[in-house]
PDB file of C-alpha atoms and ligand atoms in Angstrom:
ATOM      1  CA  MET A   8       7.886  17.347  11.154  1.00  0.00           C
ATOM      2  CA  PRO A   9       6.517  18.289   7.902  1.00  0.00           C
ATOM      3  CA  PRO A  10       6.665  15.650   4.957  1.00  0.00           C
ATOM      4  CA  PRO A  11       9.625  15.342   2.712  1.00  0.00           C
ATOM      5  CA  ARG A  12       9.094  18.062   0.320  1.00  0.00           C
ATOM      6  CA  ASP A  13      11.343  16.239  -2.389  1.00  0.00           C
ATOM      7  CA  ASN A  14       9.055  12.966  -2.275  1.00  0.00           C
ATOM      8  CA  ALA A  15       6.110  14.341  -4.045  1.00  0.00           C
ATOM      9  CA  GLY A  16       4.432  10.699  -3.587  1.00  0.00           C
ATOM     10  CA  ALA A  17       4.219  11.250   0.239  1.00  0.00           C
ATOM     11  CA  ALA A  18       4.149  14.863   0.560  1.00  0.00           C
ATOM     12  CA  ALA A  19       0.884  14.975  -1.571  1.00  0.00           C
ATOM     13  CA  TYR A  20      -1.084  13.687   1.210  1.00  0.00           C
ATOM     14  CA  THR A  21      -1.918  16.788   3.098  1.00  0.00           C
ATOM     15  CA  PRO A  22      -4.644  17.023   5.629  1.00  0.00           C
ATOM     16  CA  TRP A  23      -6.947  18.425   3.099  1.00  0.00           C
ATOM     17  CA  VAL A  24      -6.179  15.862   0.438  1.00  0.00           C
ATOM     18  CA  LEU A  25      -6.812  13.193   3.122  1.00  0.00           C
ATOM     19  CA  TYR A  26     -10.071  14.869   4.021  1.00  0.00           C
ATOM     20  CA  LEU A  27     -11.106  14.280   0.135  1.00  0.00           C
ATOM     21  CA  TYR A  28      -9.250  10.921  -0.259  1.00  0.00           C
ATOM     22  CA  ASP A  29     -11.764   8.226   0.746  1.00  0.00           C
ATOM     23  CA  TRP A  30     -14.574   9.748  -1.675  1.00  0.00           C
ATOM     24  CA  LEU A  31     -12.237  11.027  -4.612  1.00  0.00           C
ATOM     25  CA  VAL A  32      -9.525   8.104  -4.561  1.00  0.00           C
ATOM     26  CA  LEU A  33     -11.318   4.952  -2.947  1.00  0.00           C
ATOM     27  CA  TYR A  34     -14.570   5.549  -4.453  1.00  0.00           C
ATOM     28  CA  VAL A  35     -14.393   8.011  -7.760  1.00  0.00           C
ATOM     29  CA  THR A  36     -10.931   7.120  -8.787  1.00  0.00           C
ATOM     30  CA  ASN A  37     -10.941   3.055  -7.864  1.00  0.00           C
ATOM     31  CA  THR A  38     -14.256   2.642  -9.370  1.00  0.00           C
ATOM     32  CA  PHE A  39     -14.127   4.703 -12.785  1.00  0.00           C
ATOM     33  CA  ALA A  40     -10.459   5.194 -13.562  1.00  0.00           C
ATOM     34  CA  TRP A  41      -8.728   2.165 -12.322  1.00  0.00           C
ATOM     35  CA  LYS A  42     -11.830   0.053 -12.500  1.00  0.00           C
ATOM     36  CA  CYS A  43     -10.475  -2.147  -9.178  1.00  0.00           C
ATOM     37  CA  SER A  44     -13.166  -1.743  -6.538  1.00  0.00           C
ATOM     38  CA  THR A  45     -12.422  -0.892  -3.020  1.00  0.00           C
ATOM     39  CA  ALA A  46     -15.180  -2.816  -1.747  1.00  0.00           C
ATOM     40  CA  ALA A  47     -15.233  -5.943  -3.944  1.00  0.00           C
ATOM     41  CA  ASP A  48     -11.512  -6.261  -4.683  1.00  0.00           C
ATOM     42  CA  LEU A  49      -9.084  -4.373  -2.250  1.00  0.00           C
ATOM     43  CA  LEU A  50     -11.136  -4.553   1.240  1.00  0.00           C
ATOM     44  CA  PRO A  51     -11.358  -8.372   1.034  1.00  0.00           C
ATOM     45  CA  LEU A  52      -7.884  -8.992   0.167  1.00  0.00           C
ATOM     46  CA  PHE A  53      -6.856  -6.715   3.270  1.00  0.00           C
ATOM     47  CA  GLU A  54      -9.206  -8.292   5.421  1.00  0.00           C
ATOM     48  CA  SER A  55      -7.902 -11.899   4.553  1.00  0.00           C
ATOM     49  CA  THR A  56      -4.498 -10.770   5.141  1.00  0.00           C
ATOM     50  CA  LEU A  57      -4.948  -9.297   8.431  1.00  0.00           C
ATOM     51  CA  GLN A  58      -3.283 -11.402  11.277  1.00  0.00           C
ATOM     52  CA  ALA A  59      -2.631 -10.684  15.145  1.00  0.00           C
ATOM     53  CA  LYS A  60       0.851  -8.503  14.682  1.00  0.00           C
ATOM     54  CA  HIS A  61       0.065  -6.322  11.488  1.00  0.00           C
ATOM     55  CA  LEU A  62       2.419  -4.037   9.757  1.00  0.00           C
ATOM     56  CA  GLU A  63       0.767  -1.341   7.281  1.00  0.00           C
ATOM     57  CA  ILE A  64       3.156   0.606   5.150  1.00  0.00           C
ATOM     58  CA  GLY A  65       1.964   3.592   3.219  1.00  0.00           C
ATOM     59  CA  VAL A  66      -1.146   4.153   5.313  1.00  0.00           C
ATOM     60  CA  GLY A  67      -3.416   7.195   3.532  1.00  0.00           C
ATOM     61  CA  THR A  68      -6.331   7.772   5.905  1.00  0.00           C
ATOM     62  CA  GLY A  69      -6.215   4.322   7.337  1.00  0.00           C
ATOM     63  CA  TYR A  70      -9.561   3.267   5.691  1.00  0.00           C
ATOM     64  CA  PHE A  71      -8.646  -0.447   5.246  1.00  0.00           C
ATOM     65  CA  PRO A  72      -7.532  -1.191   8.672  1.00  0.00           C
ATOM     66  CA  ALA A  73     -10.348   0.823  10.140  1.00  0.00           C
ATOM     67  CA  LYS A  74     -12.899  -0.997   8.068  1.00  0.00           C
ATOM     68  CA  ALA A  75     -11.346  -4.371   9.101  1.00  0.00           C
ATOM     69  CA  LEU A  76     -10.975  -3.642  12.733  1.00  0.00           C
ATOM     70  CA  GLY A  77     -14.093  -2.298  12.996  1.00  0.00           C
ATOM     71  CA  ARG A  78     -15.756  -5.526  12.374  1.00  0.00           C
ATOM     72  CA  PRO A  79     -16.318  -8.264  14.883  1.00  0.00           C
ATOM     73  CA  GLY A  80     -13.909 -11.101  15.231  1.00  0.00           C
ATOM     74  CA  SER A  81     -10.880  -9.443  14.069  1.00  0.00           C
ATOM     75  CA  ARG A  82      -7.735 -11.364  14.636  1.00  0.00           C
ATOM     76  CA  CYS A  83      -5.351  -8.257  14.808  1.00  0.00           C
ATOM     77  CA  LYS A  84      -4.145  -7.350  18.366  1.00  0.00           C
ATOM     78  CA  GLN A  85      -1.464  -4.913  17.486  1.00  0.00           C
ATOM     79  CA  ILE A  86      -0.920  -2.495  14.270  1.00  0.00           C
ATOM     80  CA  THR A  87       2.256  -0.826  13.497  1.00  0.00           C
ATOM     81  CA  LEU A  88       1.608   2.281  10.878  1.00  0.00           C
ATOM     82  CA  VAL A  89       4.736   3.391   8.725  1.00  0.00           C
ATOM     83  CA  ASP A  90       4.580   6.256   6.323  1.00  0.00           C
ATOM     84  CA  LEU A  91       6.927   9.047   5.330  1.00  0.00           C
ATOM     85  CA  ASN A  92       4.202  11.555   5.985  1.00  0.00           C
ATOM     86  CA  PRO A  93       2.905  12.277   9.767  1.00  0.00           C
ATOM     87  CA  SER A  94      -0.011  13.943   8.194  1.00  0.00           C
ATOM     88  CA  SER A  95      -1.082  10.210   7.118  1.00  0.00           C
ATOM     89  CA  LEU A  96      -0.020   9.023  10.172  1.00  0.00           C
ATOM     90  CA  ALA A  97      -1.867  11.019  12.434  1.00  0.00           C
ATOM     91  CA  ALA A  98      -5.281  10.652  10.401  1.00  0.00           C
ATOM     92  CA  ALA A  99      -4.977   6.729  10.250  1.00  0.00           C
ATOM     93  CA  LYS A 100      -4.122   6.345  13.826  1.00  0.00           C
ATOM     94  CA  THR A 101      -7.041   8.379  14.996  1.00  0.00           C
ATOM     95  CA  ARG A 102      -9.291   6.795  12.613  1.00  0.00           C
ATOM     96  CA  ILE A 103      -8.092   3.159  13.228  1.00  0.00           C
ATOM     97  CA  SER A 104      -8.283   4.004  17.407  1.00  0.00           C
ATOM     98  CA  ALA A 105     -11.850   5.071  17.016  1.00  0.00           C
ATOM     99  CA  ALA A 106     -12.607   1.906  14.806  1.00  0.00           C
ATOM    100  CA  ALA A 107     -11.158  -0.624  17.179  1.00  0.00           C
ATOM    101  CA  ALA A 108     -12.275   1.324  20.361  1.00  0.00           C
ATOM    102  CA  THR A 109     -14.080  -1.417  21.639  1.00  0.00           C
ATOM    103  CA  GLN A 110     -11.127  -4.104  21.278  1.00  0.00           C
ATOM    104  CA  SER A 111      -7.814  -3.589  22.859  1.00  0.00           C
ATOM    105  CA  ILE A 112      -5.673  -3.237  19.983  1.00  0.00           C
ATOM    106  CA  LYS A 113      -2.235  -1.376  20.129  1.00  0.00           C
ATOM    107  CA  VAL A 114      -1.821   1.163  17.551  1.00  0.00           C
ATOM    108  CA  ASP A 115       1.904   2.577  16.758  1.00  0.00           C
ATOM    109  CA  THR A 116       3.199   4.862  14.435  1.00  0.00           C
ATOM    110  CA  VAL A 117       6.510   5.242  12.622  1.00  0.00           C
ATOM    111  CA  VAL A 118       7.752   7.811  10.300  1.00  0.00           C
ATOM    112  CA  ALA A 119       9.997   5.775   7.895  1.00  0.00           C
ATOM    113  CA  ASP A 120      10.676   5.417   4.179  1.00  0.00           C
ATOM    114  CA  ALA A 121       9.218   2.222   2.733  1.00  0.00           C
ATOM    115  CA  MET A 122      12.536   1.848   0.509  1.00  0.00           C
ATOM    116  CA  GLU A 123      15.008   1.687   3.366  1.00  0.00           C
ATOM    117  CA  PRO A 124      15.358  -0.845   6.032  1.00  0.00           C
ATOM    118  CA  LEU A 125      12.763  -0.145   8.922  1.00  0.00           C
ATOM    119  CA  PRO A 126      13.704   1.104  12.123  1.00  0.00           C
ATOM    120  CA  PHE A 127      12.740  -1.977  13.985  1.00  0.00           C
ATOM    121  CA  ALA A 128      14.951  -4.722  15.419  1.00  0.00           C
ATOM    122  CA  PRO A 129      15.847  -7.899  12.984  1.00  0.00           C
ATOM    123  CA  SER A 130      13.900  -9.922  15.527  1.00  0.00           C
ATOM    124  CA  ASP A 131      10.590  -7.817  15.400  1.00  0.00           C
ATOM    125  CA  LYS A 132       8.686  -9.773  13.074  1.00  0.00           C
ATOM    126  CA  PHE A 133       5.098  -9.274  11.947  1.00  0.00           C
ATOM    127  CA  ASP A 134       2.339 -12.035  11.017  1.00  0.00           C
ATOM    128  CA  SER A 135       1.063  -9.691   8.402  1.00  0.00           C
ATOM    129  CA  ILE A 136       2.156  -6.889   6.402  1.00  0.00           C
ATOM    130  CA  THR A 137       0.062  -4.738   3.777  1.00  0.00           C
ATOM    131  CA  MET A 138       1.194  -2.088   1.215  1.00  0.00           C
ATOM    132  CA  PHE A 139      -1.690  -0.803  -0.657  1.00  0.00           C
ATOM    133  CA  TYR A 140      -1.392   1.658  -3.612  1.00  0.00           C
ATOM    134  CA  LEU A 141       2.390   2.578  -2.240  1.00  0.00           C
ATOM    135  CA  ILE A 142       4.502   1.149  -5.100  1.00  0.00           C
ATOM    136  CA  HIS A 143       2.917   3.555  -7.897  1.00  0.00           C
ATOM    137  CA  CYS A 144       3.703   6.603  -5.494  1.00  0.00           C
ATOM    138  CA  ILE A 145       7.616   5.294  -5.228  1.00  0.00           C
ATOM    139  CA  PRO A 146      10.078   7.244  -7.766  1.00  0.00           C
ATOM    140  CA  GLY A 147      11.128   4.683 -10.458  1.00  0.00           C
ATOM    141  CA  PRO A 148      12.904   3.045 -12.057  1.00  0.00           C
ATOM    142  CA  LEU A 149      10.604  -0.345 -11.241  1.00  0.00           C
ATOM    143  CA  GLU A 150      13.721  -2.385 -10.414  1.00  0.00           C
ATOM    144  CA  HIS A 151      14.544   0.228  -7.748  1.00  0.00           C
ATOM    145  CA  LYS A 152      11.065   0.129  -6.501  1.00  0.00           C
ATOM    146  CA  ASN A 153      10.945  -3.551  -6.015  1.00  0.00           C
ATOM    147  CA  ARG A 154      13.186  -2.722  -2.830  1.00  0.00           C
ATOM    148  CA  VAL A 155      10.078  -2.447  -1.190  1.00  0.00           C
ATOM    149  CA  PHE A 156       9.576  -6.156  -1.156  1.00  0.00           C
ATOM    150  CA  ALA A 157      12.894  -6.828   0.507  1.00  0.00           C
ATOM    151  CA  VAL A 158      12.047  -4.272   3.380  1.00  0.00           C
ATOM    152  CA  ALA A 159       8.893  -6.099   3.886  1.00  0.00           C
ATOM    153  CA  ARG A 160      10.502  -9.541   3.684  1.00  0.00           C
ATOM    154  CA  ARG A 161      13.105  -8.581   6.601  1.00  0.00           C
ATOM    155  CA  GLN A 162      10.231  -7.603   9.030  1.00  0.00           C
ATOM    156  CA  MET A 163       8.074 -10.809   8.126  1.00  0.00           C
ATOM    157  CA  ALA A 164       7.658 -13.790  10.539  1.00  0.00           C
ATOM    158  CA  PRO A 165       8.480 -17.346   8.672  1.00  0.00           C
ATOM    159  CA  ASP A 166       4.735 -18.072   8.500  1.00  0.00           C
ATOM    160  CA  GLY A 167       3.586 -14.466   7.785  1.00  0.00           C
ATOM    161  CA  VAL A 168       1.746 -12.796   4.655  1.00  0.00           C
ATOM    162  CA  LEU A 169       2.361 -10.000   2.563  1.00  0.00           C
ATOM    163  CA  ALA A 170      -0.372  -8.354   0.316  1.00  0.00           C
ATOM    164  CA  GLY A 171      -0.844  -5.295  -1.630  1.00  0.00           C
ATOM    165  CA  ALA A 172      -2.156  -3.613  -4.663  1.00  0.00           C
ATOM    166  CA  THR A 173      -0.732  -0.949  -7.256  1.00  0.00           C
ATOM    167  CA  VAL A 174      -1.931   0.789 -10.455  1.00  0.00           C
ATOM    168  CA  LEU A 175       0.234  -0.355 -13.365  1.00  0.00           C
ATOM    169  CA  GLY A 176       1.647   1.772 -16.117  1.00  0.00           C
ATOM    170  CA  ARG A 177       1.185   2.423 -19.947  1.00  0.00           C
ATOM    171  CA  SER A 178       0.720  -1.414 -20.255  1.00  0.00           C
ATOM    172  CA  ARG A 179      -2.783  -1.612 -19.178  1.00  0.00           C
ATOM    173  CA  PRO A 180      -5.728  -0.022 -21.204  1.00  0.00           C
ATOM    174  CA  MET A 181      -6.949   3.208 -19.768  1.00  0.00           C
ATOM    175  CA  ASN A 182     -10.120   5.129 -20.246  1.00  0.00           C
ATOM    176  CA  TRP A 183      -9.988   8.951 -20.623  1.00  0.00           C
ATOM    177  CA  LEU A 184     -10.465   9.589 -16.978  1.00  0.00           C
ATOM    178  CA  ALA A 185      -7.628   7.047 -16.249  1.00  0.00           C
ATOM    179  CA  GLY A 186      -5.576   8.694 -18.964  1.00  0.00           C
ATOM    180  CA  ILE A 187      -5.950  12.337 -17.458  1.00  0.00           C
ATOM    181  CA  LEU A 188      -4.903  11.099 -14.023  1.00  0.00           C
ATOM    182  CA  MET A 189      -2.167   9.271 -14.929  1.00  0.00           C
ATOM    183  CA  ASN A 190      -0.783  12.275 -16.800  1.00  0.00           C
ATOM    184  CA  THR A 191      -1.616  14.616 -14.108  1.00  0.00           C
ATOM    185  CA  HIS A 192      -0.347  12.440 -11.275  1.00  0.00           C
ATOM    186  CA  ASN A 193       3.119  11.410 -13.332  1.00  0.00           C
ATOM    187  CA  ARG A 194       3.737  14.803 -14.147  1.00  0.00           C
ATOM    188  CA  LEU A 195       3.291  16.104 -10.611  1.00  0.00           C
ATOM    189  CA  GLY A 196       5.337  13.324  -9.519  1.00  0.00           C
ATOM    190  CA  ILE A 197       2.650  12.149  -7.029  1.00  0.00           C
ATOM    191  CA  PHE A 198       2.528   8.869  -9.436  1.00  0.00           C
ATOM    192  CA  ASP A 199       5.970   7.627 -10.904  1.00  0.00           C
ATOM    193  CA  ASN A 200       4.374   4.437 -12.740  1.00  0.00           C
ATOM    194  CA  TRP A 201       4.260   4.671 -16.525  1.00  0.00           C
ATOM    195  CA  ASP A 202       6.766   1.942 -16.924  1.00  0.00           C
ATOM    196  CA  ASP A 203       5.354  -0.099 -14.066  1.00  0.00           C
ATOM    197  CA  THR A 204       4.503  -3.872 -15.338  1.00  0.00           C
ATOM    198  CA  GLU A 205       3.098  -7.052 -13.620  1.00  0.00           C
ATOM    199  CA  GLU A 206       6.239  -8.784 -14.935  1.00  0.00           C
ATOM    200  CA  ILE A 207       8.832  -6.797 -13.080  1.00  0.00           C
ATOM    201  CA  LEU A 208       6.972  -6.483  -9.832  1.00  0.00           C
ATOM    202  CA  CYS A 209       6.239  -9.949  -9.947  1.00  0.00           C
ATOM    203  CA  ARG A 210       9.935 -10.910 -10.354  1.00  0.00           C
ATOM    204  CA  GLY A 211      10.658  -8.383  -7.320  1.00  0.00           C
ATOM    205  CA  LEU A 212       8.140 -10.489  -5.455  1.00  0.00           C
ATOM    206  CA  ARG A 213       9.532 -14.008  -6.413  1.00  0.00           C
ATOM    207  CA  GLU A 214      13.146 -12.647  -5.459  1.00  0.00           C
ATOM    208  CA  ASN A 215      11.949 -12.281  -2.107  1.00  0.00           C
ATOM    209  CA  PHE A 216       8.856 -14.897  -1.681  1.00  0.00           C
ATOM    210  CA  GLU A 217       8.530 -18.514  -2.464  1.00  0.00           C
ATOM    211  CA  ASP A 218       4.718 -18.533  -2.557  1.00  0.00           C
ATOM    212  CA  VAL A 219       3.599 -15.615  -4.944  1.00  0.00           C
ATOM    213  CA  THR A 220       0.316 -14.835  -6.601  1.00  0.00           C
ATOM    214  CA  VAL A 221      -0.217 -12.020  -8.503  1.00  0.00           C
ATOM    215  CA  TRP A 222      -3.737 -10.980 -10.233  1.00  0.00           C
ATOM    216  CA  VAL A 223      -4.829  -7.774 -12.547  1.00  0.00           C
ATOM    217  CA  VAL A 224      -8.191  -6.154 -11.917  1.00  0.00           C
ATOM    218  CA  GLY A 225      -8.629  -3.177 -14.325  1.00  0.00           C
ATOM    219  CA  ARG A 226      -5.492  -1.019 -14.191  1.00  0.00           C
ATOM    220  CA  SER A 227      -4.347  -2.516 -10.769  1.00  0.00           C
ATOM    221  CA  MET A 228      -2.201  -5.344  -9.978  1.00  0.00           C
ATOM    222  CA  LEU A 229      -3.037  -7.082  -6.611  1.00  0.00           C
ATOM    223  CA  PHE A 230      -0.480  -9.647  -4.758  1.00  0.00           C
ATOM    224  CA  ARG A 231      -0.463 -12.141  -1.972  1.00  0.00           C
ATOM    225  CA  ALA A 232       3.153 -13.364  -0.862  1.00  0.00           C
ATOM    226  CA  THR A 233       4.203 -15.958   1.624  1.00  0.00           C
ATOM    227  CA  ARG A 234       7.333 -17.880   2.657  1.00  0.00           C
ATOM    228  CA  PRO A 235       9.892 -15.042   2.892  1.00  0.00           C
ATOM    229  CA  ARG A 236      13.304 -16.344   1.369  1.00  0.00           C
ATOM    230  CA  GLU A 237      16.096 -16.876   3.739  1.00  0.00           C
ATOM    231  CA  ARG A 238      19.215 -14.386   3.231  1.00  0.00           C
TER     232      ARG A 238
HETATM  233  C1  LIG B  10      -2.046   6.494  -2.018  1.00  0.00           C
HETATM  234  S1  LIG B  10      -1.755   6.460  -0.479  1.00  0.00           S
HETATM  235  C2  LIG B  10      -2.522   4.828   0.029  1.00  0.00           C
HETATM  236  C3  LIG B  10      -3.287   4.748   1.190  1.00  0.00           C
HETATM  237  C4  LIG B  10      -3.747   3.482   1.574  1.00  0.00           C
HETATM  238  N1  LIG B  10      -2.843   2.361   1.465  1.00  0.00           N
HETATM  239  C5  LIG B  10      -4.859   3.168   0.676  1.00  0.00           C
HETATM  240  O1  LIG B  10      -4.490   2.417  -0.126  1.00  0.00           O
HETATM  241  O2  LIG B  10      -5.797   3.836   0.790  1.00  0.00           O
HETATM  242  C6  LIG B  10       0.148   6.390  -0.598  1.00  0.00           C
HETATM  243  C7  LIG B  10       0.727   6.461   0.998  1.00  0.00           C
HETATM  244  O3  LIG B  10       2.111   6.014   1.030  1.00  0.00           O
HETATM  245  C8  LIG B  10       2.712   6.848   1.618  1.00  0.00           C
HETATM  246  N2  LIG B  10       4.070   6.883   0.820  1.00  0.00           N
HETATM  247  C9  LIG B  10       4.424   7.348  -0.222  1.00  0.00           C
HETATM  248  N3  LIG B  10       5.809   7.269  -0.252  1.00  0.00           N
HETATM  249  C10 LIG B  10       6.353   6.633   0.659  1.00  0.00           C
HETATM  250  C11 LIG B  10       7.300   6.043   0.974  1.00  0.00           C
HETATM  251  N4  LIG B  10       8.552   5.808   0.206  1.00  0.00           N
HETATM  252  N5  LIG B  10       7.448   5.216   2.234  1.00  0.00           N
HETATM  253  C12 LIG B  10       6.572   5.146   3.248  1.00  0.00           C
HETATM  254  N6  LIG B  10       5.441   5.875   2.770  1.00  0.00           N
HETATM  255  C13 LIG B  10       5.161   6.422   1.534  1.00  0.00           C
HETATM  256  C14 LIG B  10       1.994   8.437   1.532  1.00  0.00           C
HETATM  257  O4  LIG B  10       2.443   9.412   2.219  1.00  0.00           O
HETATM  258  C15 LIG B  10       0.435   7.938   1.598  1.00  0.00           C
HETATM  259  O5  LIG B  10       0.093   8.151   2.779  1.00  0.00           O
END
């Protein structure tokens, strides 16, 4: 099944883009444009979040789960990957399965839109959920994007944890490289984040979770939320 062509934030992740992604995005762009280090800022957040039954939304190449599961002593026994793009799911599943080959970890994939209720039973709850660099890909307005937090809340165990990161909009200073990338990505529809602010995202998190921690590194907002609100 091809990715939806009317959603550039997902369709952009062709096998060729995924081949370049780790170097181009996780190294060059994160280091020099967003100034939020993959190794020093994002990976530690991912690793400290990962629990026995994990849900990863917006998987890209599967870099973060593969790194975390490749290290001895991971608590994770089951990981479910959700993405709108089957190419991302295939690349991530292959990589994560290889990284976790010596451990008995179940890897499932589901093609689904993070903005809609996920195709799991309401009783199917996850101990940890991550969404790294997903929100800036989702078409705005920002209040509408905040639906991803309600989607995550519905699938989260009462003692579970949600974590993620997203690139903020014009409210944060940007160097020339960040300016070029923000302009081209937003023009192409790969990003829709000019108006994304910490305040509005924080409101979306607090509407869905009782404990919310948000911090900004460079141009990225990182977050951690626990205690899903009952509805
Ligand atoms: C920038 S990549 C991030 C990949 C990975 N989490 C990382 O940080 O390296 C965004 C991923 O989100 C997926 N995506 C974009 N919009 C989506 C949506 N509405 N629902 C589910 N997945 C989506 C894309 O297909 C892509 O795999």
